[in-house]
PDB file of C-alpha atoms in Angstrom:
ATOM      1  CA  MET A   1     -22.672   1.036  48.709  1.00  0.00           C
ATOM      2  CA  THR A   2     -20.640   4.023  47.582  1.00  0.00           C
ATOM      3  CA  PHE A   3     -20.469   7.331  49.396  1.00  0.00           C
ATOM      4  CA  ALA A   4     -22.519   9.015  46.648  1.00  0.00           C
ATOM      5  CA  LEU A   5     -25.346   6.475  46.952  1.00  0.00           C
ATOM      6  CA  LYS A   6     -25.379   6.928  50.718  1.00  0.00           C
ATOM      7  CA  ILE A   7     -25.891  10.678  50.222  1.00  0.00           C
ATOM      8  CA  VAL A   8     -28.745  10.083  47.772  1.00  0.00           C
ATOM      9  CA  LEU A   9     -30.439   7.622  50.129  1.00  0.00           C
ATOM     10  CA  ALA A  10     -30.128   9.909  53.142  1.00  0.00           C
ATOM     11  CA  SER A  11     -31.497  12.844  51.131  1.00  0.00           C
ATOM     12  CA  ALA A  12     -34.467  10.797  49.908  1.00  0.00           C
ATOM     13  CA  ILE A  13     -35.320   9.727  53.458  1.00  0.00           C
ATOM     14  CA  PHE A  14     -35.123  13.336  54.627  1.00  0.00           C
ATOM     15  CA  CYS A  15     -37.417  14.392  51.767  1.00  0.00           C
ATOM     16  CA  ALA A  16     -39.969  11.762  52.728  1.00  0.00           C
ATOM     17  CA  LEU A  17     -39.872  12.958  56.324  1.00  0.00           C
ATOM     18  CA  LEU A  18     -40.480  16.556  55.207  1.00  0.00           C
ATOM     19  CA  VAL A  19     -43.443  15.468  53.080  1.00  0.00           C
ATOM     20  CA  VAL A  20     -45.023  13.782  56.103  1.00  0.00           C
ATOM     21  CA  LEU A  21     -44.441  16.864  58.245  1.00  0.00           C
ATOM     22  CA  LEU A  22     -45.773  19.123  55.485  1.00  0.00           C
ATOM     23  CA  ILE A  23     -49.043  17.166  55.431  1.00  0.00           C
ATOM     24  CA  LYS A  24     -49.512  17.291  59.207  1.00  0.00           C
ATOM     25  CA  SER A  25     -47.988  20.663  60.100  1.00  0.00           C
ATOM     26  CA  LYS A  26     -49.580  24.103  59.965  1.00  0.00           C
ATOM     27  CA  ARG A  27     -46.285  25.848  59.045  1.00  0.00           C
ATOM     28  CA  LYS A  28     -46.447  24.728  55.459  1.00  0.00           C
ATOM     29  CA  ALA A  29     -44.481  27.648  54.004  1.00  0.00           C
ATOM     30  CA  ILE A  30     -41.319  26.870  55.965  1.00  0.00           C
ATOM     31  CA  LEU A  31     -41.560  23.131  55.341  1.00  0.00           C
ATOM     32  CA  ALA A  32     -42.270  23.670  51.648  1.00  0.00           C
ATOM     33  CA  THR A  33     -39.124  25.781  51.385  1.00  0.00           C
ATOM     34  CA  LEU A  34     -37.085  23.095  53.153  1.00  0.00           C
ATOM     35  CA  LEU A  35     -38.606  20.470  50.895  1.00  0.00           C
ATOM     36  CA  LEU A  36     -37.678  22.481  47.808  1.00  0.00           C
ATOM     37  CA  LEU A  37     -34.064  22.896  49.022  1.00  0.00           C
ATOM     38  CA  THR A  38     -33.862  19.232  49.875  1.00  0.00           C
ATOM     39  CA  GLY A  39     -35.113  18.409  46.377  1.00  0.00           C
ATOM     40  CA  PHE A  40     -32.271  20.424  44.898  1.00  0.00           C
ATOM     41  CA  PHE A  41     -29.835  18.593  47.187  1.00  0.00           C
ATOM     42  CA  VAL A  42     -31.199  15.206  46.100  1.00  0.00           C
ATOM     43  CA  ALA A  43     -30.831  16.213  42.467  1.00  0.00           C
ATOM     44  CA  GLY A  44     -27.212  17.274  43.051  1.00  0.00           C
ATOM     45  CA  ALA A  45     -26.406  14.070  44.949  1.00  0.00           C
ATOM     46  CA  SER A  46     -27.952  12.010  42.164  1.00  0.00           C
ATOM     47  CA  PHE A  47     -25.852  13.832  39.589  1.00  0.00           C
ATOM     48  CA  TYR A  48     -22.722  13.189  41.690  1.00  0.00           C
ATOM     49  CA  ALA A  49     -23.596   9.481  41.911  1.00  0.00           C
ATOM     50  CA  TYR A  50     -24.108   9.373  38.156  1.00  0.00           C
ATOM     51  CA  MET A  51     -20.708  11.004  37.527  1.00  0.00           C
ATOM     52  CA  GLU A  52     -19.029   8.536  39.885  1.00  0.00           C
ATOM     53  CA  TYR A  53     -20.655   5.600  38.124  1.00  0.00           C
ATOM     54  CA  THR A  54     -19.629   6.954  34.718  1.00  0.00           C
ATOM     55  CA  ALA A  55     -16.026   7.334  35.889  1.00  0.00           C
ATOM     56  CA  TYR A  56     -16.066   3.763  37.170  1.00  0.00           C
ATOM     57  CA  GLN A  57     -17.293   2.471  33.812  1.00  0.00           C
ATOM     58  CA  LYS A  58     -14.456   4.320  32.081  1.00  0.00           C
ATOM     59  CA  ARG A  59     -11.927   2.672  34.426  1.00  0.00           C
ATOM     60  CA  VAL A  60     -13.451  -0.701  33.638  1.00  0.00           C
ATOM     61  CA  GLU A  61     -13.042  -0.037  29.937  1.00  0.00           C
ATOM     62  CA  ARG A  62      -9.529   1.339  30.250  1.00  0.00           C
ATOM     63  CA  TYR A  63      -7.919  -0.917  32.853  1.00  0.00           C
ATOM     64  CA  GLY A  64      -9.911  -4.112  32.472  1.00  0.00           C
ATOM     65  CA  ILE A  65     -11.426  -4.116  35.975  1.00  0.00           C
ATOM     66  CA  HIS A  66     -13.998  -6.895  36.198  1.00  0.00           C
ATOM     67  CA  GLY A  67     -16.757  -7.254  38.695  1.00  0.00           C
ATOM     68  CA  GLN A  68     -16.982 -11.045  38.866  1.00  0.00           C
ATOM     69  CA  SER A  69     -15.707 -12.392  42.176  1.00  0.00           C
ATOM     70  CA  VAL A  70     -12.906 -14.926  42.401  1.00  0.00           C
ATOM     71  CA  VAL A  71     -15.054 -17.078  44.689  1.00  0.00           C
ATOM     72  CA  GLY A  72     -17.727 -17.230  42.013  1.00  0.00           C
ATOM     73  CA  ILE A  73     -15.196 -18.484  39.491  1.00  0.00           C
ATOM     74  CA  VAL A  74     -13.810 -21.094  41.850  1.00  0.00           C
ATOM     75  CA  GLU A  75     -17.266 -22.383  42.776  1.00  0.00           C
ATOM     76  CA  GLU A  76     -18.662 -22.287  39.265  1.00  0.00           C
ATOM     77  CA  ASP A  77     -19.462 -25.766  37.958  1.00  0.00           C
ATOM     78  CA  LEU A  78     -17.489 -25.826  34.735  1.00  0.00           C
ATOM     79  CA  PRO A  79     -18.465 -28.460  32.145  1.00  0.00           C
ATOM     80  CA  PRO A  80     -15.958 -31.329  32.383  1.00  0.00           C
ATOM     81  CA  GLU A  81     -15.994 -31.921  28.640  1.00  0.00           C
ATOM     82  CA  ASN A  82     -14.437 -28.532  28.023  1.00  0.00           C
ATOM     83  CA  LYS A  83     -10.994 -28.537  29.569  1.00  0.00           C
ATOM     84  CA  TYR A  84     -10.427 -24.886  28.538  1.00  0.00           C
ATOM     85  CA  ALA A  85     -13.652 -23.604  30.074  1.00  0.00           C
ATOM     86  CA  GLY A  86     -11.838 -21.738  32.854  1.00  0.00           C
ATOM     87  CA  PHE A  87      -9.245 -20.132  30.619  1.00  0.00           C
ATOM     88  CA  LYS A  88     -11.504 -17.172  29.800  1.00  0.00           C
ATOM     89  CA  TYR A  89     -11.666 -16.247  33.477  1.00  0.00           C
ATOM     90  CA  PHE A  90      -7.915 -16.522  33.815  1.00  0.00           C
ATOM     91  CA  GLN A  91      -7.543 -14.107  30.891  1.00  0.00           C
ATOM     92  CA  ASP A  92     -10.017 -11.679  32.459  1.00  0.00           C
ATOM     93  CA  TYR A  93      -8.163 -11.524  35.749  1.00  0.00           C
ATOM     94  CA  ARG A  94      -4.781 -11.398  34.077  1.00  0.00           C
ATOM     95  CA  ASN A  95      -5.993  -8.394  32.076  1.00  0.00           C
ATOM     96  CA  SER A  96      -7.344  -6.879  35.265  1.00  0.00           C
ATOM     97  CA  LEU A  97      -3.951  -7.125  36.978  1.00  0.00           C
ATOM     98  CA  SER A  98      -2.252  -5.761  33.868  1.00  0.00           C
ATOM     99  CA  GLY A  99      -4.667  -2.851  33.950  1.00  0.00           C
ATOM    100  CA  TYR A 100      -3.732  -2.026  37.524  1.00  0.00           C
ATOM    101  CA  GLU A 101      -0.048  -2.242  36.609  1.00  0.00           C
ATOM    102  CA  VAL A 102      -0.565   0.247  33.755  1.00  0.00           C
ATOM    103  CA  PHE A 103      -2.468   2.490  36.138  1.00  0.00           C
ATOM    104  CA  LEU A 104       0.388   2.455  38.690  1.00  0.00           C
ATOM    105  CA  LEU A 105       2.993   3.057  36.006  1.00  0.00           C
ATOM    106  CA  GLU A 106       1.060   6.052  34.717  1.00  0.00           C
ATOM    107  CA  ILE A 107       0.953   7.464  38.227  1.00  0.00           C
ATOM    108  CA  GLY A 108       4.713   7.055  38.537  1.00  0.00           C
ATOM    109  CA  LEU A 109       5.438   8.593  35.156  1.00  0.00           C
ATOM    110  CA  ASN A 110       3.299  11.567  36.090  1.00  0.00           C
ATOM    111  CA  ASP A 111       5.327  12.006  39.330  1.00  0.00           C
ATOM    112  CA  ARG A 112       2.178  11.876  41.466  1.00  0.00           C
ATOM    113  CA  ASP A 113       3.499   8.957  43.525  1.00  0.00           C
ATOM    114  CA  ARG A 114       7.113   8.338  42.585  1.00  0.00           C
ATOM    115  CA  PHE A 115       7.893   6.045  45.523  1.00  0.00           C
ATOM    116  CA  SER A 116       5.005   3.709  44.679  1.00  0.00           C
ATOM    117  CA  TYR A 117       6.284   3.663  41.106  1.00  0.00           C
ATOM    118  CA  GLN A 118       9.817   2.846  42.303  1.00  0.00           C
ATOM    119  CA  ASN A 119       8.498   0.039  44.488  1.00  0.00           C
ATOM    120  CA  THR A 120       6.506  -1.353  41.565  1.00  0.00           C
ATOM    121  CA  ILE A 121       9.582  -1.357  39.324  1.00  0.00           C
ATOM    122  CA  ARG A 122      11.746  -2.821  42.125  1.00  0.00           C
ATOM    123  CA  ASP A 123       9.294  -5.692  42.648  1.00  0.00           C
ATOM    124  CA  GLU A 124       9.227  -6.310  38.894  1.00  0.00           C
ATOM    125  CA  ILE A 125      13.056  -6.470  38.709  1.00  0.00           C
ATOM    126  CA  ILE A 126      13.245  -8.879  41.647  1.00  0.00           C
ATOM    127  CA  ARG A 127      10.412 -10.993  40.237  1.00  0.00           C
ATOM    128  CA  GLN A 128      12.301 -11.229  36.949  1.00  0.00           C
ATOM    129  CA  MET A 129      15.392 -12.444  38.811  1.00  0.00           C
ATOM    130  CA  GLU A 130      13.287 -15.054  40.598  1.00  0.00           C
ATOM    131  CA  ASN A 131      11.768 -16.232  37.315  1.00  0.00           C
ATOM    132  CA  GLU A 132      15.227 -16.621  35.780  1.00  0.00           C
ATOM    133  CA  GLU A 133      16.737 -18.439  38.772  1.00  0.00           C
ATOM    134  CA  TYR A 134      19.552 -20.848  37.967  1.00  0.00           C
ATOM    135  CA  GLY A 135      19.494 -20.282  34.228  1.00  0.00           C
ATOM    136  CA  GLU A 136      22.282 -18.889  32.051  1.00  0.00           C
ATOM    137  CA  THR A 137      20.869 -15.341  32.051  1.00  0.00           C
ATOM    138  CA  TYR A 138      20.494 -15.496  35.829  1.00  0.00           C
ATOM    139  CA  TRP A 139      24.118 -16.434  36.470  1.00  0.00           C
ATOM    140  CA  ASN A 140      25.411 -13.909  33.936  1.00  0.00           C
ATOM    141  CA  THR A 141      23.507 -11.215  35.828  1.00  0.00           C
ATOM    142  CA  ILE A 142      24.854 -12.398  39.200  1.00  0.00           C
ATOM    143  CA  PHE A 143      28.460 -12.423  37.994  1.00  0.00           C
ATOM    144  CA  ASN A 144      28.147  -9.074  36.215  1.00  0.00           C
ATOM    145  CA  VAL A 145      26.764  -7.517  39.403  1.00  0.00           C
ATOM    146  CA  ALA A 146      29.438  -9.076  41.617  1.00  0.00           C
ATOM    147  CA  PHE A 147      32.374  -8.078  39.427  1.00  0.00           C
ATOM    148  CA  GLU A 148      30.803  -4.835  38.102  1.00  0.00           C
ATOM    149  CA  TYR A 149      31.117  -5.171  34.355  1.00  0.00           C
ATOM    150  CA  ASN A 150      31.592  -1.884  32.509  1.00  0.00           C
ATOM    151  CA  GLY A 151      29.991  -2.094  29.084  1.00  0.00           C
ATOM    152  CA  ASN A 152      31.858   0.975  27.850  1.00  0.00           C
ATOM    153  CA  THR A 153      35.371  -0.196  28.718  1.00  0.00           C
ATOM    154  CA  LYS A 154      34.561  -3.935  28.347  1.00  0.00           C
ATOM    155  CA  THR A 155      36.304  -4.598  31.670  1.00  0.00           C
ATOM    156  CA  TYR A 156      35.394  -5.761  35.181  1.00  0.00           C
ATOM    157  CA  GLN A 157      35.893  -3.265  37.985  1.00  0.00           C
ATOM    158  CA  ARG A 158      35.992  -5.592  41.020  1.00  0.00           C
ATOM    159  CA  PRO A 159      38.340  -8.568  40.500  1.00  0.00           C
ATOM    160  CA  ASN A 160      39.166 -11.108  43.194  1.00  0.00           C
ATOM    161  CA  TYR A 161      38.531 -10.064  46.809  1.00  0.00           C
ATOM    162  CA  ASN A 162      36.846  -6.777  45.953  1.00  0.00           C
ATOM    163  CA  ALA A 163      33.910  -8.673  44.436  1.00  0.00           C
ATOM    164  CA  LEU A 164      33.309 -10.497  47.730  1.00  0.00           C
ATOM    165  CA  TYR A 165      32.397  -7.285  49.519  1.00  0.00           C
ATOM    166  CA  VAL A 166      29.506  -6.449  47.208  1.00  0.00           C
ATOM    167  CA  VAL A 167      27.147  -8.228  49.616  1.00  0.00           C
ATOM    168  CA  PRO A 168      28.647  -7.857  53.111  1.00  0.00           C
ATOM    169  CA  ALA A 169      27.478  -9.962  56.045  1.00  0.00           C
ATOM    170  CA  ALA A 170      25.479  -7.038  57.422  1.00  0.00           C
ATOM    171  CA  TYR A 171      23.897  -5.768  54.221  1.00  0.00           C
ATOM    172  CA  GLU A 172      22.560  -2.232  54.436  1.00  0.00           C
ATOM    173  CA  TYR A 173      19.202  -2.353  52.697  1.00  0.00           C
ATOM    174  CA  PRO A 174      18.514   0.612  50.401  1.00  0.00           C
ATOM    175  CA  ASP A 175      16.288   3.360  51.716  1.00  0.00           C
ATOM    176  CA  LEU A 176      12.921   2.732  50.068  1.00  0.00           C
ATOM    177  CA  LYS A 177      12.124   6.431  50.459  1.00  0.00           C
ATOM    178  CA  GLU A 178      15.191   7.518  48.517  1.00  0.00           C
ATOM    179  CA  ASP A 179      14.287   9.315  45.327  1.00  0.00           C
ATOM    180  CA  TYR A 180      16.170   7.750  42.420  1.00  0.00           C
ATOM    181  CA  GLY A 181      14.982  10.461  40.080  1.00  0.00           C
ATOM    182  CA  ASN A 182      13.373   9.999  36.720  1.00  0.00           C
ATOM    183  CA  LEU A 183      13.564   6.286  35.959  1.00  0.00           C
ATOM    184  CA  GLY A 184      12.867   7.102  32.340  1.00  0.00           C
ATOM    185  CA  ASP A 185      16.484   8.293  32.233  1.00  0.00           C
ATOM    186  CA  ALA A 186      18.789   5.410  31.230  1.00  0.00           C
ATOM    187  CA  GLY A 187      21.476   6.302  33.792  1.00  0.00           C
ATOM    188  CA  ASN A 188      19.037   6.566  36.697  1.00  0.00           C
ATOM    189  CA  TYR A 189      17.311   3.335  35.744  1.00  0.00           C
ATOM    190  CA  SER A 190      20.607   1.444  35.415  1.00  0.00           C
ATOM    191  CA  PHE A 191      21.678   2.529  38.903  1.00  0.00           C
ATOM    192  CA  PHE A 192      18.264   1.674  40.368  1.00  0.00           C
ATOM    193  CA  GLU A 193      18.238  -1.721  38.639  1.00  0.00           C
ATOM    194  CA  ARG A 194      21.669  -2.570  40.070  1.00  0.00           C
ATOM    195  CA  THR A 195      20.470  -1.575  43.559  1.00  0.00           C
ATOM    196  CA  CYS A 196      17.450  -3.879  43.219  1.00  0.00           C
ATOM    197  CA  GLN A 197      19.621  -6.749  41.975  1.00  0.00           C
ATOM    198  CA  LEU A 198      21.935  -6.323  44.978  1.00  0.00           C
ATOM    199  CA  LEU A 199      18.902  -6.388  47.241  1.00  0.00           C
ATOM    200  CA  TYR A 200      17.796  -9.664  45.654  1.00  0.00           C
ATOM    201  CA  ILE A 201      21.282 -11.201  45.983  1.00  0.00           C
ATOM    202  CA  SER A 202      21.572 -10.253  49.658  1.00  0.00           C
ATOM    203  CA  GLN A 203      18.160 -11.730  50.427  1.00  0.00           C
ATOM    204  CA  LYS A 204      19.031 -14.890  48.505  1.00  0.00           C
ATOM    205  CA  VAL A 205      22.314 -15.306  50.378  1.00  0.00           C
ATOM    206  CA  LYS A 206      20.666 -14.860  53.766  1.00  0.00           C
ATOM    207  CA  MET A 207      17.899 -17.382  53.030  1.00  0.00           C
ATOM    208  CA  ALA A 208      20.089 -20.008  51.324  1.00  0.00           C
ATOM    209  CA  ASP A 209      20.166 -23.573  52.611  1.00  0.00           C
ATOM    210  CA  ARG A 210      23.842 -23.995  53.532  1.00  0.00           C
ATOM    211  CA  SER A 211      23.782 -27.692  54.236  1.00  0.00           C
ATOM    212  CA  GLY A 212      26.595 -29.636  52.596  1.00  0.00           C
ATOM    213  CA  GLU A 213      24.128 -31.712  50.580  1.00  0.00           C
ATOM    214  CA  ASN A 214      22.328 -28.677  49.173  1.00  0.00           C
ATOM    215  CA  ILE A 215      25.580 -26.894  48.312  1.00  0.00           C
ATOM    216  CA  THR A 216      26.795 -29.965  46.438  1.00  0.00           C
ATOM    217  CA  ASP A 217      23.518 -30.341  44.547  1.00  0.00           C
ATOM    218  CA  LEU A 218      23.476 -26.628  43.665  1.00  0.00           C
ATOM    219  CA  TRP A 219      27.020 -26.838  42.326  1.00  0.00           C
ATOM    220  CA  LYS A 220      26.376 -29.955  40.241  1.00  0.00           C
ATOM    221  CA  SER A 221      23.253 -28.399  38.710  1.00  0.00           C
ATOM    222  CA  ASN A 222      24.857 -25.061  37.842  1.00  0.00           C
ATOM    223  CA  LYS A 223      28.599 -25.535  37.364  1.00  0.00           C
ATOM    224  CA  SER A 224      28.227 -25.627  33.579  1.00  0.00           C
ATOM    225  CA  TYR A 225      27.063 -21.992  33.698  1.00  0.00           C
ATOM    226  CA  VAL A 226      30.073 -21.063  35.840  1.00  0.00           C
ATOM    227  CA  TYR A 227      32.512 -22.707  33.435  1.00  0.00           C
ATOM    228  CA  THR A 228      30.749 -21.091  30.469  1.00  0.00           C
ATOM    229  CA  PHE A 229      30.909 -17.606  31.965  1.00  0.00           C
ATOM    230  CA  PHE A 230      34.508 -17.823  33.201  1.00  0.00           C
ATOM    231  CA  SER A 231      36.941 -18.428  30.401  1.00  0.00           C
ATOM    232  CA  LYS A 232      40.491 -19.309  31.458  1.00  0.00           C
ATOM    233  CA  SER A 233      41.665 -15.716  31.099  1.00  0.00           C
ATOM    234  CA  LYS A 234      38.619 -14.329  32.885  1.00  0.00           C
ATOM    235  CA  TYR A 235      39.032 -16.837  35.726  1.00  0.00           C
ATOM    236  CA  ASP A 236      42.706 -15.924  36.135  1.00  0.00           C
ATOM    237  CA  GLU A 237      41.815 -12.238  36.302  1.00  0.00           C
ATOM    238  CA  LEU A 238      38.749 -12.409  38.530  1.00  0.00           C
ATOM    239  CA  CYS A 239      38.863 -15.527  40.712  1.00  0.00           C
ATOM    240  CA  LYS A 240      42.166 -17.377  40.750  1.00  0.00           C
ATOM    241  CA  GLN A 241      43.729 -15.561  43.696  1.00  0.00           C
ATOM    242  CA  VAL A 242      40.724 -16.138  45.937  1.00  0.00           C
ATOM    243  CA  VAL A 243      40.359 -19.835  45.056  1.00  0.00           C
ATOM    244  CA  ASP A 244      44.099 -20.518  45.482  1.00  0.00           C
ATOM    245  CA  ASP A 245      44.209 -18.692  48.832  1.00  0.00           C
ATOM    246  CA  LEU A 246      41.178 -20.547  50.180  1.00  0.00           C
ATOM    247  CA  ILE A 247      42.615 -23.944  49.255  1.00  0.00           C
ATOM    248  CA  GLU A 248      46.087 -23.091  50.581  1.00  0.00           C
ATOM    249  CA  ILE A 249      44.729 -21.837  53.916  1.00  0.00           C
ATOM    250  CA  HIS A 250      42.384 -24.812  54.313  1.00  0.00           C
ATOM    251  CA  ASP A 251      45.261 -27.248  53.717  1.00  0.00           C
ATOM    252  CA  THR A 252      47.434 -25.460  56.265  1.00  0.00           C
ATOM    253  CA  ILE A 253      44.721 -25.091  58.907  1.00  0.00           C
ATOM    254  CA  THR A 254      43.493 -28.676  58.744  1.00  0.00           C
ATOM    255  CA  THR A 255      47.002 -30.084  59.202  1.00  0.00           C
ATOM    256  CA  SER A 256      47.429 -28.044  62.395  1.00  0.00           C
ATOM    257  CA  LEU A 257      46.732 -29.705  65.709  1.00  0.00           C
ATOM    258  CA  ASN A 258      43.499 -28.847  67.508  1.00  0.00           C
ATOM    259  CA  TYR A 259      42.184 -26.613  64.713  1.00  0.00           C
ATOM    260  CA  GLU A 260      38.589 -27.765  65.281  1.00  0.00           C
ATOM    261  CA  GLU A 261      38.759 -26.870  68.984  1.00  0.00           C
ATOM    262  CA  PHE A 262      40.350 -23.498  68.194  1.00  0.00           C
ATOM    263  CA  TYR A 263      37.742 -22.443  65.632  1.00  0.00           C
ATOM    264  CA  GLY A 264      34.978 -23.768  67.854  1.00  0.00           C
ATOM    265  CA  MET A 265      36.220 -21.506  70.643  1.00  0.00           C
ATOM    266  CA  TYR A 266      37.173 -18.309  68.789  1.00  0.00           C
ATOM    267  CA  ASP A 267      35.882 -16.270  65.859  1.00  0.00           C
ATOM    268  CA  ILE A 268      36.823 -13.123  63.973  1.00  0.00           C
ATOM    269  CA  SER A 269      35.738 -10.888  66.874  1.00  0.00           C
ATOM    270  CA  ASP A 270      38.423 -12.352  69.162  1.00  0.00           C
ATOM    271  CA  GLU A 271      41.912 -10.886  69.287  1.00  0.00           C
ATOM    272  CA  VAL A 272      43.604 -14.278  69.115  1.00  0.00           C
ATOM    273  CA  PHE A 273      41.659 -15.379  66.027  1.00  0.00           C
ATOM    274  CA  LEU A 274      44.448 -14.420  63.604  1.00  0.00           C
ATOM    275  CA  ASP A 275      47.131 -15.956  65.828  1.00  0.00           C
ATOM    276  CA  PHE A 276      46.297 -19.398  64.429  1.00  0.00           C
ATOM    277  CA  PRO A 277      48.168 -21.288  63.166  1.00  0.00           C
ATOM    278  CA  SER A 278      50.705 -18.433  63.581  1.00  0.00           C
ATOM    279  CA  VAL A 279      50.815 -14.672  63.314  1.00  0.00           C
ATOM    280  CA  GLU A 280      53.531 -14.939  60.671  1.00  0.00           C
ATOM    281  CA  TYR A 281      51.327 -17.148  58.514  1.00  0.00           C
ATOM    282  CA  THR A 282      48.117 -15.151  58.772  1.00  0.00           C
ATOM    283  CA  SER A 283      49.918 -11.845  58.173  1.00  0.00           C
ATOM    284  CA  SER A 284      51.434 -13.192  54.956  1.00  0.00           C
ATOM    285  CA  PHE A 285      48.026 -12.831  53.308  1.00  0.00           C
ATOM    286  CA  GLU A 286      46.667  -9.475  52.199  1.00  0.00           C
ATOM    287  CA  TYR A 287      43.190 -10.321  53.494  1.00  0.00           C
ATOM    288  CA  SER A 288      41.968 -11.989  56.692  1.00  0.00           C
ATOM    289  CA  TRP A 289      38.717 -12.949  54.979  1.00  0.00           C
ATOM    290  CA  PRO A 290      39.819 -16.515  53.988  1.00  0.00           C
ATOM    291  CA  PHE A 291      40.361 -17.381  57.657  1.00  0.00           C
ATOM    292  CA  SER A 292      36.897 -16.195  58.688  1.00  0.00           C
ATOM    293  CA  PHE A 293      35.515 -17.969  55.591  1.00  0.00           C
ATOM    294  CA  TRP A 294      36.698 -21.352  56.855  1.00  0.00           C
ATOM    295  CA  ASP A 295      35.589 -20.516  60.377  1.00  0.00           C
ATOM    296  CA  ARG A 296      32.036 -20.109  59.034  1.00  0.00           C
ATOM    297  CA  ARG A 297      32.282 -23.308  56.988  1.00  0.00           C
ATOM    298  CA  PHE A 298      33.401 -25.285  60.053  1.00  0.00           C
ATOM    299  CA  ALA A 299      30.513 -23.817  62.038  1.00  0.00           C
ATOM    300  CA  GLU A 300      28.014 -24.711  59.258  1.00  0.00           C
ATOM    301  CA  ASN A 301      29.476 -28.215  58.915  1.00  0.00           C
ATOM    302  CA  ASN A 302      29.910 -27.890  55.146  1.00  0.00           C
ATOM    303  CA  ALA A 303      33.675 -27.328  54.906  1.00  0.00           C
ATOM    304  CA  SER A 304      34.460 -30.641  53.182  1.00  0.00           C
ATOM    305  CA  GLU A 305      31.828 -30.076  50.467  1.00  0.00           C
ATOM    306  CA  VAL A 306      32.970 -26.496  49.821  1.00  0.00           C
ATOM    307  CA  TYR A 307      36.613 -27.568  49.717  1.00  0.00           C
ATOM    308  CA  ALA A 308      35.818 -30.292  47.161  1.00  0.00           C
ATOM    309  CA  ILE A 309      34.079 -27.727  44.925  1.00  0.00           C
ATOM    310  CA  LEU A 310      37.015 -25.318  45.161  1.00  0.00           C
ATOM    311  CA  LYS A 311      39.460 -28.088  44.281  1.00  0.00           C
ATOM    312  CA  GLU A 312      37.325 -29.055  41.273  1.00  0.00           C
ATOM    313  CA  ILE A 313      37.331 -25.431  40.085  1.00  0.00           C
ATOM    314  CA  GLN A 314      41.082 -25.125  40.558  1.00  0.00           C
ATOM    315  CA  ASP A 315      41.761 -28.355  38.664  1.00  0.00           C
ATOM    316  CA  HIS A 316      39.402 -27.325  35.848  1.00  0.00           C
ATOM    317  CA  TYR A 317      41.383 -24.142  35.127  1.00  0.00           C
ATOM    318  CA  LYS A 318      44.869 -25.551  35.520  1.00  0.00           C
ATOM    319  CA  ASP A 319      47.080 -25.234  32.461  1.00  0.00           C
TER     320      ASP A 319
END
């Protein structure tokens, strides 16, 4: 029962009570006046209820809101001979959800609730990424985000190690209350879209199954997209240094005595971590990241699988 109907019902009950008192009381003038005022109040409440109902009907017509319950649809005994009997109900509820989406978008465009609008668009961008997972468009988006492709200059802004810091280990999630401005503006929307895509990537990385078997299966299922995206020249510019360094350091580390015990005892937070296998060797590299990379792979027990993938990539792009 709506608030308007509650008012009408309460007013009607009060009117009935006044009528009873008017019949039995001697102060009829006062009660008659109260009854008259109450009648006006009932009329006003009824008009308010009518206006509310009319507004609801308009929303139904505009946004496709349907009154049939989901439980009723599930329990309805559909004729078995008509395998499309339930499709009409699916259409109705799909239209209903689309109507709510239009309603929320209109709110956002009118700046009445910009943050709700931003959240709606963010969820839509992430849902699109999820729907495209592990397809060609999906991987093109991932690589373009990681290496920051500039459509104007036709170049990538973050080659080699710089691309690895796009999603740091401790990802700082974007402030959902930050105002990204008018998302109807192409520049604002592009920046917001990239922020949402980074959010998706960070969540995906954190939730990924890092078992050796899963990593191998993921590589076998998707390596064709990697080879398609990275031409020889693009690979040399964007990835070669990282892949070569990782393989070189792995080969050196694993031929050193007691490397498993060392990495099991120390990690990047320890001062002696970069003393292995020697300070001279570790300092010959511009970045310490490859050493911590293999430390994590040893800890996750997937180093051999990752190394095999890196070697396959290196051999694929050799002259």
